[in-house]
Amino acid sequence: NAGVTQTPKFQVLKTGQSMTLQCAQDMNHNSMYWYRQDPGMGLRLIYYSASEGTTDKGEVPNGYNVSRLNKREFSLRLESAAPSQTSVYFCASSELLAQGNEQFFGPGTRLTVL
Amino acid sequence: LAKTTQPISMDSYEGQEVNITCSHNNIATNDYITWYQQFPSQGPRFIIQGYKTKVTNEVASLFIPADRKSSTLSLPRVSLSDTAVYYCLVVPISGNTGKLIFGQGTTLQVKP
């Protein structure tokens, strides 16, 4: 099992460019999440998908869109990148947290916006 | 959602026991307490989770007093490889299941 995979691992964008971060999990989890982590800070939730076909905003959704393509895949799109979006992005998956299950994280995507 | 407070940093030496305490005064009746570990350039990894009293697994113990307003993660005999950031989270059981708050965590530095 690969667990949670993310592509790309690194990306440099210019201000105003768009891109999509890809995430896939092979654990048959219902819930998936996107977080960002700025230097020296904890993780902040951008969007999450409690189950296939549903998405909800997290703490910092502005400037991002998401698509739950199927049960395995959850993508994060930056339509017009800004330097403030320079960060490390982590995708995670879990069974329903309401039942006390843990989240499994991917290796992260390091994004720099110039 | 219950807010958590933990020390920003801690130092220890190899072989010592390390205890990291987290305060969560507004914890709700059915909330779980969960700890994650994060190494540099990696995503967080689940360590342990509990509801009350004591939970132990192969890597750590979690102590939760009766009032559940705090919890203590105990790492026995730490090694250099335990140097990491440790996050305490309160996981809501009902509603807002995706809205976890990680906070800044506790940076543990283990010295030789």
mmCIF file of C-alpha atoms in Angstrom:
data_model
loop_
_atom_site.group_PDB
_atom_site.id
_atom_site.type_symbol
_atom_site.label_atom_id
_atom_site.label_comp_id
_atom_site.label_asym_id
_atom_site.label_seq_id
_atom_site.Cartn_x
_atom_site.Cartn_y
_atom_site.Cartn_z
ATOM 1 C CA ASN A 1 0.000 0.000 0.000
ATOM 2 C CA ALA A 2 1.301 3.431 -0.961
ATOM 3 C CA GLY A 3 -0.945 5.200 1.567
ATOM 4 C CA VAL A 4 -1.457 8.850 0.601
ATOM 5 C CA THR A 5 0.432 10.115 -2.434
ATOM 6 C CA GLN A 6 0.777 13.703 -3.622
ATOM 7 C CA THR A 7 2.014 15.219 -6.861
ATOM 8 C CA PRO A 8 4.047 17.220 -7.523
ATOM 9 C CA LYS A 9 6.583 17.251 -4.678
ATOM 10 C CA PHE A 10 7.856 20.718 -5.580
ATOM 11 C CA GLN A 11 6.448 23.539 -7.677
ATOM 12 C CA VAL A 12 7.410 27.128 -8.449
ATOM 13 C CA LEU A 13 4.755 29.430 -9.871
ATOM 14 C CA LYS A 14 4.618 33.045 -10.919
ATOM 15 C CA THR A 15 1.947 35.304 -9.485
ATOM 16 C CA GLY A 16 -1.313 34.814 -11.364
ATOM 17 C CA GLN A 17 -0.545 31.335 -12.668
ATOM 18 C CA SER A 18 -2.839 28.433 -11.901
ATOM 19 C CA MET A 19 -2.123 24.861 -10.923
ATOM 20 C CA THR A 20 -3.727 21.757 -9.461
ATOM 21 C CA LEU A 21 -2.257 19.681 -6.660
ATOM 22 C CA GLN A 22 -3.168 16.030 -6.881
ATOM 23 C CA CYS A 23 -3.800 13.630 -4.000
ATOM 24 C CA ALA A 24 -4.720 9.970 -4.001
ATOM 25 C CA GLN A 25 -5.193 7.367 -1.254
ATOM 26 C CA ASP A 26 -5.416 3.600 -1.469
ATOM 27 C CA MET A 27 -6.846 2.878 1.978
ATOM 28 C CA ASN A 28 -10.502 3.100 0.918
ATOM 29 C CA HIS A 29 -11.055 6.012 3.291
ATOM 30 C CA ASN A 30 -14.212 8.061 3.106
ATOM 31 C CA SER A 31 -12.760 11.395 4.230
ATOM 32 C CA MET A 32 -9.982 13.459 2.668
ATOM 33 C CA TYR A 33 -8.411 16.796 3.617
ATOM 34 C CA TRP A 34 -6.135 19.539 2.364
ATOM 35 C CA TYR A 35 -3.935 21.493 4.783
ATOM 36 C CA ARG A 36 -1.305 24.165 4.405
ATOM 37 C CA GLN A 37 1.654 24.653 6.700
ATOM 38 C CA ASP A 38 3.608 27.892 6.782
ATOM 39 C CA PRO A 39 7.133 28.014 8.266
ATOM 40 C CA GLY A 40 7.139 27.496 12.036
ATOM 41 C CA MET A 41 3.379 27.107 12.142
ATOM 42 C CA GLY A 42 0.923 24.307 12.658
ATOM 43 C CA LEU A 43 -1.294 22.944 9.928
ATOM 44 C CA ARG A 44 -4.378 24.861 8.849
ATOM 45 C CA LEU A 45 -7.283 23.132 7.155
ATOM 46 C CA ILE A 46 -8.154 24.485 3.702
ATOM 47 C CA TYR A 47 -10.947 22.156 2.565
ATOM 48 C CA TYR A 48 -12.165 18.720 3.442
ATOM 49 C CA SER A 49 -14.410 16.076 1.976
ATOM 50 C CA ALA A 50 -16.248 13.966 4.516
ATOM 51 C CA SER A 51 -17.340 11.505 1.827
ATOM 52 C CA GLU A 52 -17.357 11.131 -1.935
ATOM 53 C CA GLY A 53 -19.470 13.839 -3.521
ATOM 54 C CA THR A 54 -19.216 16.324 -0.651
ATOM 55 C CA THR A 55 -16.764 19.102 0.117
ATOM 56 C CA ASP A 56 -16.675 21.731 2.849
ATOM 57 C CA LYS A 57 -14.595 24.770 3.663
ATOM 58 C CA GLY A 58 -12.033 24.646 6.406
ATOM 59 C CA GLU A 59 -10.255 27.439 8.220
ATOM 60 C CA VAL A 60 -8.515 29.099 5.223
ATOM 61 C CA PRO A 61 -10.416 28.350 1.953
ATOM 62 C CA ASN A 62 -9.996 31.679 0.146
ATOM 63 C CA GLY A 63 -8.073 31.405 -3.114
ATOM 64 C CA TYR A 64 -8.562 27.643 -3.415
ATOM 65 C CA ASN A 65 -11.022 25.213 -4.969
ATOM 66 C CA VAL A 66 -11.269 21.462 -4.555
ATOM 67 C CA SER A 67 -12.677 18.495 -6.419
ATOM 68 C CA ARG A 68 -13.419 15.076 -4.952
ATOM 69 C CA LEU A 69 -12.994 13.225 -8.217
ATOM 70 C CA ASN A 70 -13.866 9.825 -6.770
ATOM 71 C CA LYS A 71 -13.338 8.026 -3.495
ATOM 72 C CA ARG A 72 -9.566 7.801 -4.048
ATOM 73 C CA GLU A 73 -8.731 11.264 -5.354
ATOM 74 C CA PHE A 74 -9.038 14.783 -3.977
ATOM 75 C CA SER A 75 -7.463 17.689 -5.865
ATOM 76 C CA LEU A 76 -6.697 21.249 -4.794
ATOM 77 C CA ARG A 77 -6.663 24.048 -7.374
ATOM 78 C CA LEU A 78 -5.125 27.489 -7.173
ATOM 79 C CA GLU A 79 -6.816 29.585 -9.866
ATOM 80 C CA SER A 80 -4.571 32.645 -9.581
ATOM 81 C CA ALA A 81 -1.577 32.034 -7.364
ATOM 82 C CA ALA A 82 -0.379 34.726 -4.960
ATOM 83 C CA PRO A 83 2.868 34.962 -2.962
ATOM 84 C CA SER A 84 0.799 34.512 0.230
ATOM 85 C CA GLN A 85 0.059 30.987 -0.969
ATOM 86 C CA THR A 86 3.706 29.999 -0.704
ATOM 87 C CA SER A 87 3.534 27.087 1.702
ATOM 88 C CA VAL A 88 3.780 23.333 2.132
ATOM 89 C CA TYR A 89 0.530 21.590 1.268
ATOM 90 C CA PHE A 90 -0.447 18.306 2.879
ATOM 91 C CA CYS A 91 -3.214 15.984 1.876
ATOM 92 C CA ALA A 92 -4.660 13.523 4.382
ATOM 93 C CA SER A 93 -7.304 10.825 4.539
ATOM 94 C CA SER A 94 -9.203 8.988 7.232
ATOM 95 C CA GLU A 95 -12.319 7.165 8.086
ATOM 96 C CA LEU A 96 -14.912 9.384 9.693
ATOM 97 C CA LEU A 97 -13.190 11.333 12.480
ATOM 98 C CA ALA A 98 -16.441 11.271 14.398
ATOM 99 C CA GLN A 99 -15.521 7.720 15.303
ATOM 100 C CA GLY A 100 -12.095 8.672 16.634
ATOM 101 C CA ASN A 101 -10.106 7.458 13.637
ATOM 102 C CA GLU A 102 -6.678 8.831 12.807
ATOM 103 C CA GLN A 103 -5.658 10.874 9.780
ATOM 104 C CA PHE A 104 -2.975 9.585 7.409
ATOM 105 C CA PHE A 105 -0.869 12.269 5.739
ATOM 106 C CA GLY A 106 0.926 12.444 2.432
ATOM 107 C CA PRO A 107 4.530 13.650 2.015
ATOM 108 C CA GLY A 108 3.526 17.195 1.076
ATOM 109 C CA THR A 109 3.958 19.562 -1.868
ATOM 110 C CA ARG A 110 6.308 22.519 -1.461
ATOM 111 C CA LEU A 111 4.884 25.433 -3.410
ATOM 112 C CA THR A 112 6.665 28.723 -4.022
ATOM 113 C CA VAL A 113 4.848 31.624 -5.664
ATOM 114 C CA LEU A 114 7.107 34.376 -6.973
ATOM 115 C CA LEU B 1 -14.114 23.510 19.149
ATOM 116 C CA ALA B 2 -11.837 23.139 22.147
ATOM 117 C CA LYS B 3 -8.644 25.157 21.908
ATOM 118 C CA THR B 4 -5.416 23.527 23.052
ATOM 119 C CA THR B 5 -2.382 25.086 24.706
ATOM 120 C CA GLN B 6 1.027 23.409 24.880
ATOM 121 C CA PRO B 7 4.587 24.566 25.462
ATOM 122 C CA ILE B 8 6.294 25.914 22.358
ATOM 123 C CA SER B 9 9.501 23.959 22.952
ATOM 124 C CA MET B 10 11.185 21.442 25.233
ATOM 125 C CA ASP B 11 14.704 20.047 25.524
ATOM 126 C CA SER B 12 15.685 16.628 26.751
ATOM 127 C CA TYR B 13 18.602 14.178 26.698
ATOM 128 C CA GLU B 14 18.778 10.720 25.272
ATOM 129 C CA GLY B 15 17.426 8.044 27.602
ATOM 130 C CA GLN B 16 15.221 10.391 29.611
ATOM 131 C CA GLU B 17 11.456 10.251 29.895
ATOM 132 C CA VAL B 18 9.714 13.243 28.354
ATOM 133 C CA ASN B 19 6.288 14.485 29.392
ATOM 134 C CA ILE B 20 4.453 17.044 27.266
ATOM 135 C CA THR B 21 1.315 18.515 28.779
ATOM 136 C CA CYS B 22 -1.557 19.979 26.804
ATOM 137 C CA SER B 23 -4.347 22.127 28.203
ATOM 138 C CA HIS B 24 -7.858 21.876 26.713
ATOM 139 C CA ASN B 25 -10.181 23.572 29.185
ATOM 140 C CA ASN B 26 -13.209 23.666 26.878
ATOM 141 C CA ILE B 27 -13.191 20.013 25.880
ATOM 142 C CA ALA B 28 -16.673 18.630 25.207
ATOM 143 C CA THR B 29 -18.064 15.488 26.791
ATOM 144 C CA ASN B 30 -17.572 13.251 23.760
ATOM 145 C CA ASP B 31 -14.331 14.708 22.396
ATOM 146 C CA TYR B 32 -11.236 12.522 22.033
ATOM 147 C CA ILE B 33 -7.676 13.705 22.707
ATOM 148 C CA THR B 34 -5.196 12.874 19.978
ATOM 149 C CA TRP B 35 -1.453 13.403 19.573
ATOM 150 C CA TYR B 36 0.490 13.618 16.323
ATOM 151 C CA GLN B 37 4.242 13.725 15.637
ATOM 152 C CA GLN B 38 5.826 15.600 12.752
ATOM 153 C CA PHE B 39 9.412 15.293 11.520
ATOM 154 C CA PRO B 40 10.910 18.009 9.306
ATOM 155 C CA SER B 41 9.736 17.837 5.690
ATOM 156 C CA GLN B 42 7.169 15.144 6.474
ATOM 157 C CA GLY B 43 3.455 15.045 7.146
ATOM 158 C CA PRO B 44 2.235 14.486 10.712
ATOM 159 C CA ARG B 45 1.931 10.944 11.987
ATOM 160 C CA PHE B 46 -0.594 9.676 14.525
ATOM 161 C CA ILE B 47 0.921 8.679 17.882
ATOM 162 C CA ILE B 48 -1.856 7.972 20.335
ATOM 163 C CA GLN B 49 -5.459 8.776 21.170
ATOM 164 C CA GLY B 50 -7.526 8.562 24.334
ATOM 165 C CA TYR B 51 -10.733 9.557 26.060
ATOM 166 C CA LYS B 52 -9.946 9.205 29.769
ATOM 167 C CA THR B 53 -7.513 7.700 32.291
ATOM 168 C CA LYS B 54 -4.477 6.095 30.658
ATOM 169 C CA VAL B 55 -3.736 4.723 27.224
ATOM 170 C CA THR B 56 -0.468 3.026 26.282
ATOM 171 C CA ASN B 57 0.881 1.762 22.999
ATOM 172 C CA GLU B 58 4.286 0.688 21.751
ATOM 173 C CA VAL B 59 5.647 4.224 21.480
ATOM 174 C CA ALA B 60 3.932 6.380 24.109
ATOM 175 C CA SER B 61 1.498 6.722 26.973
ATOM 176 C CA LEU B 62 -1.308 9.230 27.314
ATOM 177 C CA PHE B 63 -2.512 10.313 30.747
ATOM 178 C CA ILE B 64 -5.871 12.065 31.065
ATOM 179 C CA PRO B 65 -7.154 13.202 34.472
ATOM 180 C CA ALA B 66 -10.768 12.799 35.501
ATOM 181 C CA ASP B 67 -11.758 16.365 34.573
ATOM 182 C CA ARG B 68 -10.202 15.895 31.092
ATOM 183 C CA LYS B 69 -9.103 19.556 30.977
ATOM 184 C CA SER B 70 -5.540 18.534 30.250
ATOM 185 C CA SER B 71 -3.572 15.563 29.008
ATOM 186 C CA THR B 72 0.065 14.459 29.144
ATOM 187 C CA LEU B 73 1.942 12.647 26.435
ATOM 188 C CA SER B 74 4.746 10.549 27.899
ATOM 189 C CA LEU B 75 7.649 9.338 25.764
ATOM 190 C CA PRO B 76 9.804 6.797 27.603
ATOM 191 C CA ARG B 77 13.572 6.811 27.116
ATOM 192 C CA VAL B 78 13.745 9.221 24.179
ATOM 193 C CA SER B 79 16.398 8.975 21.498
ATOM 194 C CA LEU B 80 17.747 11.503 19.014
ATOM 195 C CA SER B 81 15.196 10.251 16.489
ATOM 196 C CA ASP B 82 12.355 11.505 18.710
ATOM 197 C CA THR B 83 13.336 15.091 17.893
ATOM 198 C CA ALA B 84 10.165 16.386 16.256
ATOM 199 C CA VAL B 85 7.135 18.606 16.694
ATOM 200 C CA TYR B 86 4.310 17.116 18.769
ATOM 201 C CA TYR B 87 0.722 18.294 18.317
ATOM 202 C CA CYS B 88 -2.141 17.864 20.743
ATOM 203 C CA LEU B 89 -5.592 17.886 19.160
ATOM 204 C CA VAL B 90 -9.114 17.614 20.452
ATOM 205 C CA VAL B 91 -11.205 15.656 18.000
ATOM 206 C CA PRO B 92 -14.931 16.421 18.020
ATOM 207 C CA ILE B 93 -17.180 13.409 17.902
ATOM 208 C CA SER B 94 -20.282 15.153 16.607
ATOM 209 C CA GLY B 95 -20.438 17.759 13.858
ATOM 210 C CA ASN B 96 -17.551 19.565 12.128
ATOM 211 C CA THR B 97 -15.724 16.281 11.829
ATOM 212 C CA GLY B 98 -13.181 17.760 9.416
ATOM 213 C CA LYS B 99 -12.264 20.813 11.409
ATOM 214 C CA LEU B 100 -9.193 19.810 13.340
ATOM 215 C CA ILE B 101 -7.035 22.544 14.845
ATOM 216 C CA PHE B 102 -3.361 21.649 15.017
ATOM 217 C CA GLY B 103 -1.951 24.719 16.745
ATOM 218 C CA GLN B 104 1.787 25.414 16.829
ATOM 219 C CA GLY B 105 2.727 22.210 18.625
ATOM 220 C CA THR B 106 5.681 21.516 20.931
ATOM 221 C CA THR B 107 9.126 21.280 19.364
ATOM 222 C CA LEU B 108 11.062 18.601 21.243
ATOM 223 C CA GLN B 109 14.833 18.686 20.893
ATOM 224 C CA VAL B 110 16.613 15.573 22.138
ATOM 225 C CA LYS B 111 20.310 16.066 22.831
ATOM 226 C CA PRO B 112 23.027 13.401 23.055
#
